[in-house]
Amino acid sequence: MLILRSKFMKPYRLLYSIILFVLVTTACTKDEPIWWKETVFYQIYMPSFQDSDGNGYSDFDGMTSRLDYLDSLGVKGIWLTPFYSSPKVDNGYDIANFYQVDSTYGTLDDFKTFINIAHSKGIKVIVDMVVNHTSTQCEWFQESRKSVDNPYRNYYIWRSEPNNWESFFGGSAWEFDSITNQYYYHQFDKTMPDLNWANPALIEEIQNVLRFWLDLGVDGFRLDVINFLTTDGVTLDNPTINGEQKHIYDINQPGIKDALRLIKATINEYDNRFVVGEIGSDELKVLHQYQSPELMDVVFNFNFGSIPEFSVQRIFNELLNMEDSLSNYPTLFFGSHDMPRLINRLANEDTSLAKALAALIITAKGVPFIYYGEEIGMQNIEAKTFDEIVDIQAKTQYKIALNKGFAPADALAEANKHNRDRSRSPMQWNSKKNAGFTTGKPWIRLHYNYVENNVESLKNIEGSIFNTYKNLIALRNKEKTLQYGQYEKLRLKENRFYLTRTHKDERISVIINFSDAIKVDIPKSAEIFMGDSILLSNDFLIFKH
Ligand code: GLC
């Protein structure tokens, strides 16, 4: 049969190849718009945006009332962190029921209203989906732990003997369960057991979850720690180097790409959806492997986004490396719920530097993601006592430090190094009680600077960080060259970024001055969008020519 096929198929194969080539090249030259390349995304950290019922947590009704704000800011895409039923040990990344909205955030109808109104304003909504693990409160796990022959047993990973794999929050990744006298595997908290991606029944279950939300009209997913899926089971012990475990065998397992292909194929059953993968790595060569049309549309570029401190050279190198090695667009961001606020981490609390960094992520080639509050320069909060800490990762680190013999004050300092609460404080809307976020007691404390630093006051100040973000986003929304343009130039000279992007017969140049003041010669025929020829330190200039 095989021989026959190859003998007789050859001429057809050639014809097929020609047709395919023509189809692909015409599709490429047709310049079809791709909505996510045109979109500036805005990440809403679910508990912290806008409360409507006074329970101290944000909710869909509150968020719906703020869609006009997001619309006026110009964002065309929202990423919602998990809002599914959850005990919120990890603020929703521990899902108890994939088909329900957590009651603190409202109801499924409130979610539908939110998404419908967002759509009516031309704003797409992508939702976080956590398929690496669930909460121990998930019914699947409740069943799984009951007995070794329960139909749900193999939804999770159980062993009589644990290996040396460690949790990413600290400590062993195994927890003993006395009901069946076995250990279950958890890469994160012990209340977040890992799903078993070697089990076809589990995979089908997850496909149904995806379809449920796609049917409700979500425009795509942000897939949580998606390269951590345990597709190949528990294999070798991880090596320990300088006292620290290297996560070699527990992530990026060989079967992962097959799993991702299946996830993407399921999403592709629906038109025009978008997938951004959270690949837990800051190495471009790892990130690179996962970005392709059949795996992830884009991945979060932590090589760029999670740079620990400001370095113009480093930022430039990463941008250049992404240009050289990524097959599609990189993502451009400097903030998220897992890292300290941009303005503290990279800008030394200097608003002018934060604005310059905003200019970079909004004008460079890639998909920009803004973390809520970044547009008003929101700053880190700091826990003064252990009781103030909500973040499970910081709590775990505190306990580990105490066990190692640290004094409580030192354990707190250790925990604060890992404390993700820092960037999770409530959105600062105005100078009224609780910054207009809630009439009740906020789930986490506000930053004390909200009295001056809030949307209401910054929107009336010309040149404020808020108005700078707004103008930059408006420009990106208007200019196709900033959405689709390729680099004609990408250069760093004396701590100044020079980038030129071209699209069709248009050209836009951007100069960002991370150095001393300079005078720039702007071509006479240029149309200046922002800035002027005298660039003080941290100023930027954008013009079309
Ligand atoms: C991702 C989330 C993080 C969460 C972890 C476990 O990294 O961004 O907040 O704790 O996954 O789900």
Coordinates of C-alpha atoms and ligand atoms in Angstrom, one line a residue:
M1 CA 0.0 0.0 0.0
L2 CA 2.7 2.4 1.0
I3 CA 4.7 1.6 -2.2
L4 CA 1.7 2.1 -4.3
R5 CA 1.0 5.4 -2.7
S6 CA 4.4 6.8 -3.2
K7 CA 4.5 5.6 -6.8
F8 CA 1.2 7.1 -7.9
M9 CA 1.0 10.1 -5.5
K10 CA 4.1 11.8 -6.7
P11 CA 2.7 14.0 -9.5
Y12 CA -0.3 14.9 -7.3
R13 CA 2.0 15.7 -4.5
L14 CA 3.8 18.2 -6.7
L15 CA 0.5 19.7 -7.7
Y16 CA -0.6 19.8 -4.1
S17 CA 2.6 21.6 -3.1
I18 CA 2.2 24.2 -5.8
I19 CA -1.4 24.9 -4.8
L20 CA -0.3 25.1 -1.1
F21 CA 2.5 27.5 -2.0
V22 CA 0.1 29.7 -4.0
L23 CA -2.5 29.7 -1.2
V24 CA 0.1 30.4 1.5
T25 CA 1.8 33.2 -0.4
T26 CA -1.5 34.9 -1.3
A27 CA -2.7 34.6 2.3
C28 CA 0.6 36.2 3.4
T29 CA 0.4 39.1 0.9
K30 CA -3.3 39.7 1.6
D31 CA -2.2 41.3 4.9
E32 CA -5.1 40.0 6.9
P33 CA -5.6 41.9 10.1
I34 CA -4.7 40.0 13.2
W35 CA -6.5 41.6 16.1
W36 CA -4.0 40.7 18.8
K37 CA -1.2 42.4 16.9
E38 CA -3.3 45.6 17.0
T39 CA -4.1 45.3 20.7
V40 CA -2.6 46.8 23.9
F41 CA -3.6 44.4 26.6
Y42 CA -4.4 45.4 30.2
Q43 CA -4.1 42.8 33.0
I44 CA -6.7 43.0 35.7
Y45 CA -5.7 41.2 38.9
M46 CA -9.1 40.0 39.8
P47 CA -9.4 40.8 43.6
S48 CA -8.0 44.3 43.2
F49 CA -9.8 46.3 40.5
Q50 CA -13.2 47.5 41.6
D51 CA -15.6 46.3 44.3
S52 CA -19.3 46.9 44.0
D53 CA -20.8 45.2 47.0
G54 CA -18.5 46.2 49.8
N55 CA -17.0 42.7 50.4
G56 CA -13.5 44.1 49.9
Y57 CA -12.8 42.1 46.7
S58 CA -13.3 43.4 43.2
D59 CA -16.2 41.9 41.3
F60 CA -17.7 41.7 37.8
D61 CA -20.3 44.4 38.5
G62 CA -17.6 46.8 39.7
M63 CA -15.3 45.9 36.8
T64 CA -18.2 46.5 34.3
S65 CA -18.6 50.0 35.8
R66 CA -14.9 50.6 35.0
L67 CA -15.1 49.5 31.3
D68 CA -15.6 53.1 30.3
Y69 CA -12.3 53.9 32.0
L70 CA -10.5 51.2 30.1
D71 CA -12.1 52.3 26.9
S72 CA -10.9 55.8 27.4
L73 CA -7.4 54.6 28.2
G74 CA -7.5 52.9 24.8
V75 CA -6.9 49.3 25.8
K76 CA -8.5 46.9 23.4
G77 CA -7.8 43.7 25.3
I78 CA -8.2 42.6 28.9
W79 CA -6.5 39.7 30.6
L80 CA -8.5 38.5 33.6
T81 CA -6.6 36.5 36.3
P82 CA -8.6 33.4 37.5
F83 CA -12.2 34.2 38.7
Y84 CA -13.4 30.6 39.0
S85 CA -14.7 29.1 42.3
S86 CA -11.7 28.8 44.6
P87 CA -10.6 28.8 48.2
K88 CA -8.1 31.4 47.0
V89 CA -5.1 30.0 48.8
D90 CA -3.3 31.3 45.7
N91 CA -5.9 34.0 44.8
G92 CA -7.7 31.8 42.3
Y93 CA -4.8 30.0 40.7
D94 CA -6.2 27.1 42.9
I95 CA -9.4 26.3 41.0
A96 CA -12.2 24.3 42.8
N97 CA -14.8 24.4 40.0
F98 CA -13.9 25.3 36.4
Y99 CA -17.4 26.0 35.5
Q100 CA -18.4 28.5 38.2
V101 CA -17.6 32.1 38.9
D102 CA -16.4 32.5 42.5
S103 CA -19.1 34.1 44.5
T104 CA -16.9 36.9 45.7
Y105 CA -16.7 38.0 42.1
G106 CA -20.4 37.7 41.3
T107 CA -22.2 35.2 39.1
L108 CA -21.9 33.7 35.7
D109 CA -24.5 36.2 34.5
D110 CA -22.3 39.1 35.8
F111 CA -19.4 37.6 33.9
K112 CA -21.5 37.5 30.7
T113 CA -22.6 41.1 31.2
F114 CA -19.0 42.1 31.6
I115 CA -17.8 40.4 28.5
N116 CA -20.8 41.6 26.4
I117 CA -20.3 45.2 27.4
A118 CA -16.6 44.9 26.8
H119 CA -17.3 43.5 23.3
S120 CA -19.7 46.3 22.6
K121 CA -16.9 48.7 23.2
G122 CA -14.5 46.8 21.0
I123 CA -12.5 45.3 23.9
K124 CA -11.6 41.7 23.7
V125 CA -11.3 39.6 26.9
I126 CA -8.9 36.7 27.5
V127 CA -9.1 34.7 30.6
D128 CA -6.5 32.9 32.7
M129 CA -6.8 29.2 32.6
V130 CA -5.0 27.0 35.0
V131 CA -4.8 23.4 33.8
N132 CA -1.6 22.3 35.5
H133 CA -3.2 21.8 38.9
T134 CA -6.5 22.4 40.8
S135 CA -7.4 23.1 44.3
T136 CA -7.6 20.2 46.7
Q137 CA -11.3 21.3 47.0
C138 CA -11.9 20.5 43.4
E139 CA -14.4 17.6 43.1
W140 CA -12.0 15.7 40.9
F141 CA -9.4 15.7 43.7
Q142 CA -12.0 14.9 46.4
E143 CA -12.9 11.8 44.4
S144 CA -9.3 11.0 43.5
R145 CA -8.2 10.8 47.1
K146 CA -11.0 8.4 48.2
S147 CA -9.4 5.2 46.9
V148 CA -6.8 3.8 44.6
D149 CA -9.4 2.5 42.2
N150 CA -11.6 5.6 42.1
P151 CA -12.3 6.7 38.5
Y152 CA -10.7 10.0 39.3
R153 CA -7.6 8.5 40.9
N154 CA -5.5 9.0 37.7
Y155 CA -6.6 12.6 37.3
Y156 CA -3.8 13.3 39.7
I157 CA -0.3 11.9 40.4
W158 CA 0.0 9.5 43.3
R159 CA 3.1 7.6 44.5
S160 CA 3.9 5.3 47.4
E161 CA 7.4 6.8 47.5
P162 CA 8.0 10.5 46.7
N163 CA 11.1 11.5 44.7
N164 CA 13.2 14.6 45.4
W165 CA 11.2 17.1 43.4
E166 CA 10.6 20.4 45.1
S167 CA 7.7 22.8 45.0
F168 CA 8.2 26.2 43.3
F169 CA 6.8 27.8 46.5
G170 CA 9.4 26.0 48.6
G171 CA 9.7 22.6 50.3
S172 CA 8.9 19.1 49.0
A173 CA 6.5 18.7 46.1
W174 CA 4.9 15.7 47.7
E175 CA 2.2 15.5 50.4
F176 CA 1.2 12.4 52.2
D177 CA -2.5 11.6 52.3
S178 CA -3.5 9.2 55.0
I179 CA -6.7 8.0 53.3
T180 CA -4.9 5.8 50.9
N181 CA -1.4 6.1 52.4
Q182 CA 0.1 7.6 49.3
Y183 CA 1.7 10.9 48.4
Y184 CA 0.2 13.3 45.8
Y185 CA 2.3 15.6 43.7
H186 CA 2.0 19.4 43.9
Q187 CA 4.4 21.8 42.1
F188 CA 2.9 24.7 44.0
D189 CA 1.2 24.8 47.4
K190 CA 0.1 21.5 49.0
T191 CA -3.5 22.6 48.4
M192 CA -2.8 22.7 44.7
P193 CA -2.3 19.1 43.4
D194 CA -1.0 18.6 39.9
L195 CA -3.1 17.1 37.2
N196 CA -2.0 14.1 35.4
W197 CA -1.6 15.0 31.7
A198 CA -0.7 11.4 30.8
N199 CA -4.4 10.5 31.4
P200 CA -6.6 10.8 28.3
A201 CA -9.7 11.2 30.4
L202 CA -8.3 14.2 32.1
I203 CA -7.3 15.7 28.8
E204 CA -10.8 15.3 27.5
E205 CA -12.2 17.0 30.6
I206 CA -9.9 20.0 30.1
Q207 CA -10.9 20.3 26.5
N208 CA -14.5 20.5 27.6
V209 CA -13.6 23.3 30.1
L210 CA -11.9 25.2 27.3
R211 CA -15.0 24.8 25.1
F212 CA -17.3 25.9 27.8
W213 CA -15.6 29.3 28.1
L214 CA -15.0 29.6 24.4
D215 CA -18.8 29.1 23.9
L216 CA -19.4 31.9 26.3
G217 CA -17.4 34.2 24.0
V218 CA -14.0 34.6 25.6
D219 CA -11.4 35.8 23.0
G220 CA -8.6 33.5 24.2
F221 CA -6.6 32.3 27.1
R222 CA -3.6 33.0 29.1
L223 CA -2.4 29.5 29.9
D224 CA -0.8 29.4 33.4
V225 CA 2.6 27.7 33.9
I226 CA 1.9 25.7 30.7
N227 CA 5.3 24.2 30.3
F228 CA 5.0 22.6 33.8
L229 CA 2.3 20.1 32.7
T230 CA 3.3 16.6 33.9
T231 CA 2.8 14.7 30.6
D232 CA 5.5 12.0 31.2
G233 CA 4.9 11.2 34.8
V234 CA 7.4 11.2 37.6
T235 CA 10.9 10.4 36.2
L236 CA 14.4 11.0 37.5
D237 CA 15.4 13.0 40.6
N238 CA 16.3 16.6 39.8
P239 CA 20.0 17.5 40.3
T240 CA 21.0 19.8 43.1
I241 CA 23.6 22.4 42.3
N242 CA 25.1 24.7 45.1
G243 CA 22.4 23.5 47.4
E244 CA 19.6 24.5 45.0
Q245 CA 17.4 22.2 43.1
K246 CA 17.5 22.5 39.3
H247 CA 14.1 21.9 37.8
I248 CA 15.2 19.6 34.9
Y249 CA 12.8 16.6 34.9
D250 CA 9.7 18.1 36.4
I251 CA 9.1 20.8 33.7
N252 CA 9.4 20.9 29.9
Q253 CA 8.8 17.2 29.8
P254 CA 9.2 15.4 26.4
G255 CA 5.4 14.9 25.8
I256 CA 4.5 18.5 26.5
K257 CA 4.3 19.7 22.9
D258 CA 1.8 17.0 22.0
A259 CA -0.4 18.2 24.9
L260 CA -0.1 21.8 23.8
R261 CA -0.9 20.9 20.2
L262 CA -4.1 19.4 21.4
I263 CA -5.0 22.4 23.5
K264 CA -4.4 24.7 20.6
A265 CA -6.3 22.5 18.2
T266 CA -9.3 22.6 20.6
I267 CA -9.1 26.4 20.8
N268 CA -8.8 26.6 17.0
E269 CA -12.2 24.9 16.7
Y270 CA -13.3 28.6 17.3
D271 CA -12.4 31.5 15.0
N272 CA -10.1 34.3 15.9
R273 CA -9.0 33.3 19.4
F274 CA -5.7 34.1 20.9
V275 CA -3.4 32.1 23.2
V276 CA -0.6 33.5 25.3
G277 CA 1.4 30.9 27.2
E278 CA 3.0 31.5 30.6
I279 CA 6.2 29.5 30.1
G280 CA 8.0 29.5 33.4
S281 CA 11.5 30.4 32.2
D282 CA 13.4 33.6 31.5
E283 CA 15.6 31.8 28.9
L284 CA 14.8 32.9 25.4
K285 CA 15.8 29.5 23.9
V286 CA 13.2 27.8 26.1
L287 CA 10.5 30.4 25.4
H288 CA 11.3 30.2 21.7
Q289 CA 10.4 26.5 21.5
Y290 CA 6.8 27.1 22.5
Q291 CA 5.9 29.9 20.2
S292 CA 4.5 28.6 16.9
P293 CA 1.0 28.6 15.3
E294 CA 0.3 25.1 16.5
L295 CA 1.5 25.6 20.1
M296 CA 1.1 29.2 21.5
D297 CA 0.5 32.4 19.5
V298 CA 2.8 34.2 21.8
V299 CA 4.5 33.5 25.1
F300 CA 5.3 35.8 28.0
N301 CA 8.9 37.0 27.4
F302 CA 10.3 36.8 30.9
N303 CA 13.7 37.2 29.4
F304 CA 12.7 40.8 28.9
G305 CA 9.8 41.4 31.3
S306 CA 11.3 40.1 34.5
I307 CA 14.7 41.9 34.3
P308 CA 15.4 42.4 38.0
E309 CA 16.8 45.9 37.8
F310 CA 17.1 48.7 35.3
S311 CA 19.8 48.2 32.7
V312 CA 19.5 49.9 29.3
Q313 CA 22.0 47.5 27.8
R314 CA 20.2 44.5 29.1
I315 CA 16.8 45.7 27.9
F316 CA 18.2 46.4 24.5
N317 CA 20.0 43.1 24.2
E318 CA 16.8 41.2 25.1
L319 CA 14.8 43.1 22.5
L320 CA 17.4 42.4 19.9
N321 CA 17.7 38.7 20.8
M322 CA 13.9 38.4 20.6
E323 CA 14.0 40.0 17.2
D324 CA 16.6 37.6 16.0
S325 CA 15.2 34.4 17.4
L326 CA 11.4 34.5 17.8
S327 CA 9.3 33.3 14.9
N328 CA 6.5 35.7 15.8
Y329 CA 5.8 38.7 18.0
P330 CA 7.3 38.9 21.4
T331 CA 5.3 40.1 24.3
L332 CA 6.3 43.4 25.9
F333 CA 5.6 44.0 29.6
F334 CA 7.4 45.1 32.8
G335 CA 4.7 44.3 35.3
S336 CA 2.5 41.5 36.6
H337 CA 0.9 40.1 39.7
D338 CA 4.0 37.9 40.3
M339 CA 6.6 40.6 40.3
P340 CA 7.3 43.9 42.0
R341 CA 5.8 47.0 40.5
L342 CA 7.6 48.4 37.4
I343 CA 8.2 51.8 39.0
N344 CA 10.0 50.3 42.0
R345 CA 11.9 47.5 40.3
L346 CA 13.1 49.3 37.2
A347 CA 12.5 53.0 37.6
N348 CA 13.7 53.8 41.1
E349 CA 10.3 55.4 41.8
D350 CA 11.1 58.0 39.1
T351 CA 8.0 58.7 37.1
S352 CA 9.9 60.1 34.1
L353 CA 11.8 56.8 33.8
A354 CA 8.6 54.8 34.1
K355 CA 7.1 56.9 31.3
A356 CA 10.1 56.2 29.1
L357 CA 9.8 52.5 29.7
A358 CA 6.1 52.7 28.8
A359 CA 7.1 54.4 25.5
L360 CA 9.4 51.5 24.8
I361 CA 6.8 48.7 25.4
I362 CA 4.1 50.5 23.5
T363 CA 6.2 51.5 20.4
A364 CA 8.5 48.5 20.0
K365 CA 7.5 45.5 17.9
G366 CA 5.4 43.1 20.0
V367 CA 2.2 42.7 22.0
P368 CA 2.2 45.1 25.0
F369 CA 0.7 44.1 28.3
I370 CA 0.1 46.7 30.9
Y371 CA -0.5 45.7 34.5
Y372 CA -3.4 47.5 36.2
G373 CA -2.3 50.6 38.0
E374 CA 1.0 50.8 36.1
E375 CA -0.6 53.7 34.1
I376 CA -0.8 55.8 37.3
G377 CA 2.6 54.7 38.6
M378 CA 1.3 52.5 41.4
Q379 CA 4.0 51.4 43.8
N380 CA 4.8 48.4 45.9
I381 CA 3.2 47.9 49.3
E382 CA 5.3 46.3 52.0
A383 CA 4.2 43.9 54.8
K384 CA 5.4 45.1 58.2
T385 CA 4.3 42.0 60.0
F386 CA 3.8 38.3 59.1
D387 CA 0.0 38.7 59.7
E388 CA -0.2 41.2 56.9
I389 CA 1.1 38.7 54.3
V390 CA -1.5 37.2 52.1
D391 CA 0.7 35.6 49.4
I392 CA 1.1 31.9 49.9
Q393 CA 4.6 31.9 48.4
A394 CA 5.8 34.5 50.9
K395 CA 4.0 32.7 53.8
T396 CA 5.8 29.5 52.8
Q397 CA 9.1 31.2 52.6
Y398 CA 8.6 32.7 56.1
K399 CA 7.9 29.3 57.6
I400 CA 10.9 27.8 55.8
A401 CA 13.2 30.6 57.2
L402 CA 11.9 30.1 60.7
N403 CA 12.6 26.3 60.4
K404 CA 16.1 27.2 59.3
G405 CA 16.5 29.1 62.6
F406 CA 16.0 32.6 61.4
A407 CA 14.8 35.2 63.9
P408 CA 11.2 36.3 63.1
A409 CA 12.4 39.8 61.9
D410 CA 14.9 38.1 59.5
A411 CA 12.3 35.5 58.4
L412 CA 9.9 38.4 57.6
A413 CA 12.7 40.1 55.5
E414 CA 13.2 36.8 53.7
A415 CA 9.5 36.4 53.1
N416 CA 9.2 39.9 51.8
K417 CA 11.9 39.2 49.1
H418 CA 9.4 36.7 47.7
N419 CA 6.2 38.6 48.6
R420 CA 4.0 39.0 45.6
D421 CA 1.5 41.0 47.6
R422 CA 3.7 44.0 46.8
S423 CA 2.1 44.6 43.4
R424 CA -1.4 43.5 44.3
S425 CA -2.8 46.4 46.2
P426 CA -6.2 47.9 45.2
M427 CA -6.5 50.1 42.2
Q428 CA -6.3 53.8 43.2
W429 CA -9.3 55.5 41.6
N430 CA -9.6 58.7 43.7
S431 CA -8.6 60.3 47.1
K432 CA -11.8 59.1 48.9
K433 CA -12.1 56.3 51.4
N434 CA -10.1 53.2 50.2
A435 CA -9.2 55.0 47.0
G436 CA -12.8 54.4 45.7
F437 CA -12.0 50.7 45.5
T438 CA -14.4 49.5 48.1
T439 CA -16.8 50.7 50.8
G440 CA -15.8 47.7 52.9
K441 CA -12.5 46.5 54.2
P442 CA -10.1 45.8 51.3
W443 CA -8.8 42.2 51.2
I444 CA -5.3 43.7 51.2
R445 CA -4.0 47.0 52.3
L446 CA -3.8 50.0 50.0
H447 CA -0.7 52.0 49.2
Y448 CA -0.8 55.1 51.4
N449 CA 0.1 57.3 48.5
Y450 CA -3.4 56.9 46.9
V451 CA -4.5 60.3 48.3
E452 CA -2.4 62.1 45.7
N453 CA -1.6 59.2 43.3
N454 CA -4.9 58.3 41.8
V455 CA -6.8 58.2 38.4
E456 CA -9.0 61.2 39.3
S457 CA -6.1 63.5 40.0
L458 CA -3.7 62.3 37.4
K459 CA -6.1 62.5 34.5
N460 CA -6.3 66.3 35.0
I461 CA -2.6 66.9 34.9
E462 CA -1.1 67.4 31.5
G463 CA 1.9 65.2 31.0
S464 CA 1.1 63.0 33.9
I465 CA 2.0 59.3 33.7
F466 CA -1.6 58.5 33.1
N467 CA -1.9 60.9 30.2
T468 CA 1.4 59.7 28.8
Y469 CA 0.1 56.1 28.7
K470 CA -3.1 57.3 27.3
N471 CA -1.4 59.2 24.5
L472 CA 1.0 56.4 23.7
I473 CA -1.9 53.9 23.5
A474 CA -4.0 56.2 21.3
L475 CA -1.0 56.5 18.9
R476 CA -0.5 52.8 18.8
N477 CA -4.2 52.2 18.1
K478 CA -4.1 54.7 15.3
E479 CA -0.8 53.8 13.5
K480 CA -0.7 50.5 11.7
T481 CA 3.1 50.9 11.6
L482 CA 3.2 50.6 15.4
Q483 CA 1.1 47.5 15.2
Y484 CA 2.6 45.7 12.2
G485 CA 5.8 47.5 11.4
Q486 CA 9.1 45.6 11.0
Y487 CA 12.3 47.1 12.4
E488 CA 14.3 49.0 9.9
K489 CA 16.5 50.1 12.7
L490 CA 17.0 48.9 16.3
R491 CA 20.0 50.5 17.9
L492 CA 21.4 51.5 21.2
K493 CA 23.9 54.4 21.2
E494 CA 25.2 56.1 24.3
N495 CA 22.2 54.9 26.3
R496 CA 19.7 56.1 23.8
F497 CA 17.3 53.8 22.0
Y498 CA 16.7 54.4 18.4
L499 CA 14.1 52.3 16.7
T500 CA 12.5 52.7 13.3
R501 CA 9.6 50.6 12.2
T502 CA 8.2 50.4 8.7
H503 CA 5.0 49.2 7.3
K504 CA 3.9 49.4 3.6
D505 CA 5.3 52.9 2.7
E506 CA 5.2 54.4 6.1
R507 CA 8.0 54.8 8.6
I508 CA 7.9 55.7 12.3
S509 CA 11.0 56.5 14.4
V510 CA 11.3 56.5 18.1
I511 CA 14.1 57.9 20.2
I512 CA 14.1 57.2 23.9
N513 CA 16.8 59.1 25.8
F514 CA 18.0 57.1 28.9
S515 CA 21.0 59.5 29.0
D516 CA 21.8 63.2 29.3
A517 CA 19.9 65.9 27.3
I518 CA 20.5 66.0 23.6
K519 CA 19.3 67.9 20.6
V520 CA 18.0 65.7 17.7
D521 CA 17.8 66.7 14.0
I522 CA 14.3 65.8 12.9
P523 CA 13.7 65.6 9.2
K524 CA 11.9 68.7 8.0
S525 CA 9.1 66.7 6.4
A526 CA 8.5 64.6 9.6
E527 CA 5.2 64.6 11.4
I528 CA 5.9 64.7 15.1
F529 CA 3.6 62.6 17.3
M530 CA 5.1 63.1 20.7
G531 CA 8.1 64.9 22.1
D532 CA 10.3 67.5 20.4
S533 CA 13.9 68.0 19.2
I534 CA 15.3 68.7 22.7
L535 CA 15.3 65.5 24.6
L536 CA 16.0 65.8 28.3
S537 CA 16.9 62.7 30.2
N538 CA 14.1 60.1 30.0
D539 CA 12.3 62.1 27.3
F540 CA 11.2 60.4 24.1
L541 CA 10.4 61.5 20.6
I542 CA 8.1 59.7 18.1
F543 CA 7.7 60.9 14.6
K544 CA 6.6 59.7 11.2
H545 CA 8.8 60.4 8.2
Ligands
GLC1 C1 1.6 31.3 37.7 C2 0.8 32.5 38.3 C3 1.1 32.6 39.7 C4 0.6 31.3 40.4 C5 1.3 30.1 39.7 C6 0.6 28.8 40.2 O1 2.9 31.5 37.7 O2 1.1 33.7 37.5 O3 0.4 33.7 40.3 O4 1.0 31.3 41.7 O5 1.2 30.1 38.3 O6 -0.6 28.7 39.6

